[in-house]
PDB file of C-alpha atoms and ligand atoms in Angstrom:
ATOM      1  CA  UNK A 521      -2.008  14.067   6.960  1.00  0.00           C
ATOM      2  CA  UNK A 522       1.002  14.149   9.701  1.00  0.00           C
ATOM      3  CA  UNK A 523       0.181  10.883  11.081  1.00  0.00           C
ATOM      4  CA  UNK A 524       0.563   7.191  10.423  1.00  0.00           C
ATOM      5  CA  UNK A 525      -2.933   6.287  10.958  1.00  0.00           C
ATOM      6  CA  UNK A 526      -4.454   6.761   8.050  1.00  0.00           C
ATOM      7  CA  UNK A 527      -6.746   4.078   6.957  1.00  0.00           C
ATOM      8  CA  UNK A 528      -7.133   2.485   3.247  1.00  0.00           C
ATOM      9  CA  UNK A 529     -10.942   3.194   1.979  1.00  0.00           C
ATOM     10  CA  UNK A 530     -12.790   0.290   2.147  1.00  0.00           C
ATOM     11  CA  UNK A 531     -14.376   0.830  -1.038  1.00  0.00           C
ATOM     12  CA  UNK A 532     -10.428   0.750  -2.476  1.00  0.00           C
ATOM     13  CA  UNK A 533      -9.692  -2.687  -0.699  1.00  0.00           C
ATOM     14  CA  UNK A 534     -13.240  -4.245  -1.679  1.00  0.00           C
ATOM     15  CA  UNK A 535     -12.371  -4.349  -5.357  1.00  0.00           C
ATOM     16  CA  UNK A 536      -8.950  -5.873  -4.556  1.00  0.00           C
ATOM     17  CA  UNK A 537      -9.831  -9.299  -3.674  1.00  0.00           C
ATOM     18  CA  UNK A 538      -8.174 -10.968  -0.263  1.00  0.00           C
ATOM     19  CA  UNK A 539      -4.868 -10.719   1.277  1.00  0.00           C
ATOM     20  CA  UNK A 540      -3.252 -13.279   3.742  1.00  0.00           C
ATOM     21  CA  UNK A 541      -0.575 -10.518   5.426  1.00  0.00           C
ATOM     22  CA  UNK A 542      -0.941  -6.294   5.961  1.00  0.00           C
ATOM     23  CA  UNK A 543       2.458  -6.358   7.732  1.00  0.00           C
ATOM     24  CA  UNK A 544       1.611  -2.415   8.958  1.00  0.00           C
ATOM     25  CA  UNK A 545      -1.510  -2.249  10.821  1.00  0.00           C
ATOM     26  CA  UNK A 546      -2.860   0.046  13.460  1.00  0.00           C
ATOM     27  CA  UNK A 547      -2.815  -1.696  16.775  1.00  0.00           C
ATOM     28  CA  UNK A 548      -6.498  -1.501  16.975  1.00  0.00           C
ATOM     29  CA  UNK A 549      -8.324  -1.747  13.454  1.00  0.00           C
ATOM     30  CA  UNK A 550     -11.792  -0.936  12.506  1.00  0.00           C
ATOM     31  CA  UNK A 551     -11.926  -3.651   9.946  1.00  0.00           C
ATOM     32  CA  UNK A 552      -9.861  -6.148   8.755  1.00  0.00           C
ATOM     33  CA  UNK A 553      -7.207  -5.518   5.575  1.00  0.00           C
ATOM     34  CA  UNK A 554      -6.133  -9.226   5.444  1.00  0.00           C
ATOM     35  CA  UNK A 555      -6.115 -12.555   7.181  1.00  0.00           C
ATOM     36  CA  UNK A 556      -3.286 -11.805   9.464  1.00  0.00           C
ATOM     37  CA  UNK A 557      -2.248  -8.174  10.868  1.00  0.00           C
ATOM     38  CA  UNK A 558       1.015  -6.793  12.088  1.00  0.00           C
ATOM     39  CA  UNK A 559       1.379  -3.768  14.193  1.00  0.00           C
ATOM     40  CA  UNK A 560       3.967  -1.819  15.337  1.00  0.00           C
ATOM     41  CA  UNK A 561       4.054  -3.350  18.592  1.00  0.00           C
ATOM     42  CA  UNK A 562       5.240  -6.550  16.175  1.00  0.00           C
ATOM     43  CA  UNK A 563       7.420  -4.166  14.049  1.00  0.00           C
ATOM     44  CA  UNK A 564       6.308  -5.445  10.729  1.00  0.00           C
ATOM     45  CA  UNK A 565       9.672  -4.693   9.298  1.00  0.00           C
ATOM     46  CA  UNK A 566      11.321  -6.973  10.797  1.00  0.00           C
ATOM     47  CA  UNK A 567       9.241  -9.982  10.529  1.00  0.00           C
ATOM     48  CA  UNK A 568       8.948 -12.486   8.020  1.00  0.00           C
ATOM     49  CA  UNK A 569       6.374 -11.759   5.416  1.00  0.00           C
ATOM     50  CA  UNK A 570       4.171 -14.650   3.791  1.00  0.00           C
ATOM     51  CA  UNK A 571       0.737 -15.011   0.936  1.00  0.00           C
ATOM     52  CA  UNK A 572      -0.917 -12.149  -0.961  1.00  0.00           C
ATOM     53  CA  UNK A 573       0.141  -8.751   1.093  1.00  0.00           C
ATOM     54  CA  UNK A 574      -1.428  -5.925   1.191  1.00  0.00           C
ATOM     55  CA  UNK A 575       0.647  -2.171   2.210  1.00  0.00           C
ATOM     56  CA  UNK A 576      -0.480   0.930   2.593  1.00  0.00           C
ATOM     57  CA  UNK A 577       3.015   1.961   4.356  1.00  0.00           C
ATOM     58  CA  UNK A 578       3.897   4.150   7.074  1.00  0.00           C
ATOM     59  CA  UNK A 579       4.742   8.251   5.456  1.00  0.00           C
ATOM     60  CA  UNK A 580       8.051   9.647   5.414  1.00  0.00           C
ATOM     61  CA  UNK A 581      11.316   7.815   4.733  1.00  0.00           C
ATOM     62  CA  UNK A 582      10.485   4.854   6.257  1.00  0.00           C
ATOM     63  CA  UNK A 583       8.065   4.512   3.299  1.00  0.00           C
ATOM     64  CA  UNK A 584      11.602   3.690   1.488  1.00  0.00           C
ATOM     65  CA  UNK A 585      11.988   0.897   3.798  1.00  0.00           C
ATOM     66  CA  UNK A 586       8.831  -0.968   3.856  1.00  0.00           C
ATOM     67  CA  UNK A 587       8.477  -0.719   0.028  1.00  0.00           C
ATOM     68  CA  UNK A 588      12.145  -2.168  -0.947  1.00  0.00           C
ATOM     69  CA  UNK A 589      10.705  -5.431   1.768  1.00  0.00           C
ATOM     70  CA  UNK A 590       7.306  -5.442  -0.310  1.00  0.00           C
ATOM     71  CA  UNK A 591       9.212  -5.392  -4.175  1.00  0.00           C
ATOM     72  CA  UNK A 592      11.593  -8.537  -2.492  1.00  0.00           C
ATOM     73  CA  UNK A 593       8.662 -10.299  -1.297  1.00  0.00           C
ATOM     74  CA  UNK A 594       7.293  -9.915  -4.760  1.00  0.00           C
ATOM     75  CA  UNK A 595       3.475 -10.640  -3.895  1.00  0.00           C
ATOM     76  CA  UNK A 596       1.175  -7.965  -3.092  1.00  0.00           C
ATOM     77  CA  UNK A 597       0.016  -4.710  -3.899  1.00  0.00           C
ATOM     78  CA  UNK A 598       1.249  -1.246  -2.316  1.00  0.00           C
ATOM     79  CA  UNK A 599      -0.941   1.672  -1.724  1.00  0.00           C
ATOM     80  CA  UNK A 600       1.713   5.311  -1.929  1.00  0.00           C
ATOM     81  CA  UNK A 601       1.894   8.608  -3.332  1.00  0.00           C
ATOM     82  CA  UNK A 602       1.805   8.905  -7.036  1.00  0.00           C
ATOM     83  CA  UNK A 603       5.727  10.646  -7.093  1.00  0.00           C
ATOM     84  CA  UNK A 604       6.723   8.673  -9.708  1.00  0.00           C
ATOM     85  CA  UNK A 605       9.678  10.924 -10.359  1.00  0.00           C
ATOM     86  CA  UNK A 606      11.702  10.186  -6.754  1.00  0.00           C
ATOM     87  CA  UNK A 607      14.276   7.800  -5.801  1.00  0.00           C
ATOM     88  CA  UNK A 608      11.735   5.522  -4.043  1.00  0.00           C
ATOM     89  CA  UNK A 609       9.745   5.318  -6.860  1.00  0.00           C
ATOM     90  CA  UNK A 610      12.942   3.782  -9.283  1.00  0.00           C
ATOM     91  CA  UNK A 611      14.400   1.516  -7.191  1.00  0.00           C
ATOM     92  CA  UNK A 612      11.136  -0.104  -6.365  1.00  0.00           C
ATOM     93  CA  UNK A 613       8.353   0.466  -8.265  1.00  0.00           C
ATOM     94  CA  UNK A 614       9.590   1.066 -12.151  1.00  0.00           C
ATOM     95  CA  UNK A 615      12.488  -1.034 -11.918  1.00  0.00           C
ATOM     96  CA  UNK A 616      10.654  -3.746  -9.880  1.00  0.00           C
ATOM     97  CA  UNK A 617       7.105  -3.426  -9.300  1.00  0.00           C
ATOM     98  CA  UNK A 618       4.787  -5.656 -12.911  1.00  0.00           C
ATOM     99  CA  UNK A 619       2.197  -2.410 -12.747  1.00  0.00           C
ATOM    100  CA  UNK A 620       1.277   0.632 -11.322  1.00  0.00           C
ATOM    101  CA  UNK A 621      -2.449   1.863 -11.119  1.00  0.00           C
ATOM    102  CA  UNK A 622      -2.934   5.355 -11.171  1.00  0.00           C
ATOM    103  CA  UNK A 623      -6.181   6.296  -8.581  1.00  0.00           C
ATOM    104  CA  UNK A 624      -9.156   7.989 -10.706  1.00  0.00           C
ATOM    105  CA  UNK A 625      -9.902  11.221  -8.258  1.00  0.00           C
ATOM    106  CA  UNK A 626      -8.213  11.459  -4.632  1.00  0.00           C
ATOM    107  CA  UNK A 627      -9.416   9.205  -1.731  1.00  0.00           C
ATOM    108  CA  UNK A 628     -10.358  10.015   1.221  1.00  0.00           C
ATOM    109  CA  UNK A 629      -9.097   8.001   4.240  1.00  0.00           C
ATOM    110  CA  UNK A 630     -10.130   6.739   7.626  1.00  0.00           C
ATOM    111  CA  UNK A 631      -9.137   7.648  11.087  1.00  0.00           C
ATOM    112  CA  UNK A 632      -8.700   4.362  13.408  1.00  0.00           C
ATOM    113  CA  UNK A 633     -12.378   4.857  14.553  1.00  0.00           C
ATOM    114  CA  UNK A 634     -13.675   4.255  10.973  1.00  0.00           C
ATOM    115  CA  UNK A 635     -14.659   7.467  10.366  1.00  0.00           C
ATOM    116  CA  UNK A 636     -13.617   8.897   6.524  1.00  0.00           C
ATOM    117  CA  UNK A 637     -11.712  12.220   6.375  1.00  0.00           C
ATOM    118  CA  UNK A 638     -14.056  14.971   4.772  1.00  0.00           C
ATOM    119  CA  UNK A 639     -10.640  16.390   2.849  1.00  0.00           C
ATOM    120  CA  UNK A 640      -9.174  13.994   0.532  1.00  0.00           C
ATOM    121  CA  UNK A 641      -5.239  12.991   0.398  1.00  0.00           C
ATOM    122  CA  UNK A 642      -3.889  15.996  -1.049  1.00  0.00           C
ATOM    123  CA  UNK A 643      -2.105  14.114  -3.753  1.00  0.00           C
ATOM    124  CA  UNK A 644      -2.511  11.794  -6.760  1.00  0.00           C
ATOM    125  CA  UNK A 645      -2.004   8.245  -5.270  1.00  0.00           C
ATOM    126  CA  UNK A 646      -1.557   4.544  -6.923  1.00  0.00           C
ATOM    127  CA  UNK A 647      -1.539   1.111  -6.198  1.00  0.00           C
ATOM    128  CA  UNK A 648       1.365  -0.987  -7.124  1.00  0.00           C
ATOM    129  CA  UNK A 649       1.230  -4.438  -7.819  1.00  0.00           C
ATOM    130  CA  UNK A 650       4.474  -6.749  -7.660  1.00  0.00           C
ATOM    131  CA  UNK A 651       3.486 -10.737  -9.520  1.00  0.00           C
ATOM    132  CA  UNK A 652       0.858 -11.242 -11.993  1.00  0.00           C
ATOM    133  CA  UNK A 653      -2.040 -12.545  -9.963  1.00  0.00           C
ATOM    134  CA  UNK A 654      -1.641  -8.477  -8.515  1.00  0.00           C
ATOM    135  CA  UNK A 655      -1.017  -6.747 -11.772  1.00  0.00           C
ATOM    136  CA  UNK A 656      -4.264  -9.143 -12.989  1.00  0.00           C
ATOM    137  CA  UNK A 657      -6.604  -7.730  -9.774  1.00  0.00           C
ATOM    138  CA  UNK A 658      -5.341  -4.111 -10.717  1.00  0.00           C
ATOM    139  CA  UNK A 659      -6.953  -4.676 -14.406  1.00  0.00           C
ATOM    140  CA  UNK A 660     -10.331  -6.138 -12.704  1.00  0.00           C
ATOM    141  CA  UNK A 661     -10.729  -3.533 -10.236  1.00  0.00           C
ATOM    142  CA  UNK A 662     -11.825  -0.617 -12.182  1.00  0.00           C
ATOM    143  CA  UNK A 663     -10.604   1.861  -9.573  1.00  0.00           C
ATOM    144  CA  UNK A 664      -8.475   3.822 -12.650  1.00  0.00           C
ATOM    145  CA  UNK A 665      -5.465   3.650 -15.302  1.00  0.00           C
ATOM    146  CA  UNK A 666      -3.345   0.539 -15.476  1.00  0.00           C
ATOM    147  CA  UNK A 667       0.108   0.971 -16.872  1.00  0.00           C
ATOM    148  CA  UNK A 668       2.364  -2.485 -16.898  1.00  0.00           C
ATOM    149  CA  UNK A 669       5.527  -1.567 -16.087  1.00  0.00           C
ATOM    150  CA  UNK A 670       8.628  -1.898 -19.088  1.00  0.00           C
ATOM    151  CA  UNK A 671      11.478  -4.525 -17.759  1.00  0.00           C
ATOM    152  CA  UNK A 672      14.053  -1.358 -17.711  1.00  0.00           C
ATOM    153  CA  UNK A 673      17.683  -1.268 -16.642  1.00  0.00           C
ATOM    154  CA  UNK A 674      17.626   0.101 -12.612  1.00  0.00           C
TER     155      UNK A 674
HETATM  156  C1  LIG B1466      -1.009   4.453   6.509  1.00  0.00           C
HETATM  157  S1  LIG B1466      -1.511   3.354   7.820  1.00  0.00           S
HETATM  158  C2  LIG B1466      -2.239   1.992   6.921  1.00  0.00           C
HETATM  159  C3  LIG B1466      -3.108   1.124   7.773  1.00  0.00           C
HETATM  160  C4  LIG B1466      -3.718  -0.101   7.059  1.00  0.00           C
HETATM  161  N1  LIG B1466      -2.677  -0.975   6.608  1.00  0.00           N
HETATM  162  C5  LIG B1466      -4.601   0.282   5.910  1.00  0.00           C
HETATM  163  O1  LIG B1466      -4.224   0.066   4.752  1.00  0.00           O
HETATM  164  O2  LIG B1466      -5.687   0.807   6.143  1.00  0.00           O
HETATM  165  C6  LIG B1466       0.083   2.724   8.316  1.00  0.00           C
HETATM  166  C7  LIG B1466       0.015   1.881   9.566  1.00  0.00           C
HETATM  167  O3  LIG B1466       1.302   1.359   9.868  1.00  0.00           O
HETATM  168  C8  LIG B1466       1.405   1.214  11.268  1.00  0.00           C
HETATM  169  N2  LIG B1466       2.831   1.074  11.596  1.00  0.00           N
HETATM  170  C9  LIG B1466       3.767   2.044  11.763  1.00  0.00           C
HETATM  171  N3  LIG B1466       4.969   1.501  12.015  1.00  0.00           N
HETATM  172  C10 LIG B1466       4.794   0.156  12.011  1.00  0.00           C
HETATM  173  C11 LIG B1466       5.655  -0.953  12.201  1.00  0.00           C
HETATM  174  N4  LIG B1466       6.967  -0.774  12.467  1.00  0.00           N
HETATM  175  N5  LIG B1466       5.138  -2.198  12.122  1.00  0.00           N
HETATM  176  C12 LIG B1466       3.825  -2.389  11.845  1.00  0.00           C
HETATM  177  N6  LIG B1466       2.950  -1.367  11.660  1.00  0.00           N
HETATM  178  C13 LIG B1466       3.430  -0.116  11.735  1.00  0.00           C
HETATM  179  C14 LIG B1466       0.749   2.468  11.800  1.00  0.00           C
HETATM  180  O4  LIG B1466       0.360   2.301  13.149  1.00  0.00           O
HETATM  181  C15 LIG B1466      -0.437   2.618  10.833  1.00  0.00           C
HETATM  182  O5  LIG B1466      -1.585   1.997  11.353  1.00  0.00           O
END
């Protein structure tokens, strides 16, 4: 998966309940993550987030980026890689994030057009929720372990 466009099931973002913002978005979108889109035309980075957010976040470093904006925004839920042991992971996920859910089985994403991979993503992945309304949907959704995360020195 050497590409950005990699699409969140929509079986994963049906049991999540609505969001108002997905500040990283492809330009064009087979179906809707959220009330408002940005896409890298808008550089979601850099803009102002609002609401309920939901971010599956570009790979590679910039992943570092877009999830220390996500656990200072402090609404929302995060779709990454499960690599709970990296830097990424403790300075904004188990120092800052309320819980992380743990996928049951691998997904498989979408390309742009919709279609779903036939190879699944290689990895163990979660969902991380930052505010209680988020770490509440995580417990309803059924879509694996919950662990609340312990209020731990960073
Ligand atoms: C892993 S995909 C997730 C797409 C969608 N949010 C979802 O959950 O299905 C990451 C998306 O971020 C977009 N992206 C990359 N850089 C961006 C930027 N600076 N601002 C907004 N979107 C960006 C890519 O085009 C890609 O569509």
């Amino acid at each position: 998966m050497k590409n950005d466009e990699w699409l969140t099931p929509p079986e994963i973002m049906a049991k999540l309940g609505a969001f108002d913002l997905d500040p990283c978005s492809p330009i064009n979108r087979p179906w809707d993550t959220a009330r408002r889109h940005f896409t890298v035309t808008d550089d979601g980075l850099s803009k102002e987030w609002f609401g309920r957010v939901w971010m599956n976040p570009p790979f590679g470093r910039e992943a570092t980026r877009w999830m220390k904006k996500m656990a200072d925004h402090g609404n929302g839920i995060a779709l990454i890689p499960a690599r709970t042991e990296t830097a990424m992971f403790y300075e904004s996920v188990w120092t800052r994030a309320d819980a992380v859910l743990f996928l049951k089985g691998r997904p498989h994403f979408h390309r742009v057009d919709g279609s779903r991979a036939s190879f699944n993503s290689g990895a163990p992945i979660c969902l991380v929720a930052y505010g209680q309304r988020n770490h509440a949907a995580l417990l309803n959704s059924g879509l694996g372990v919950v662990v609340a995360v312990p209020r731990i020195a960073a």
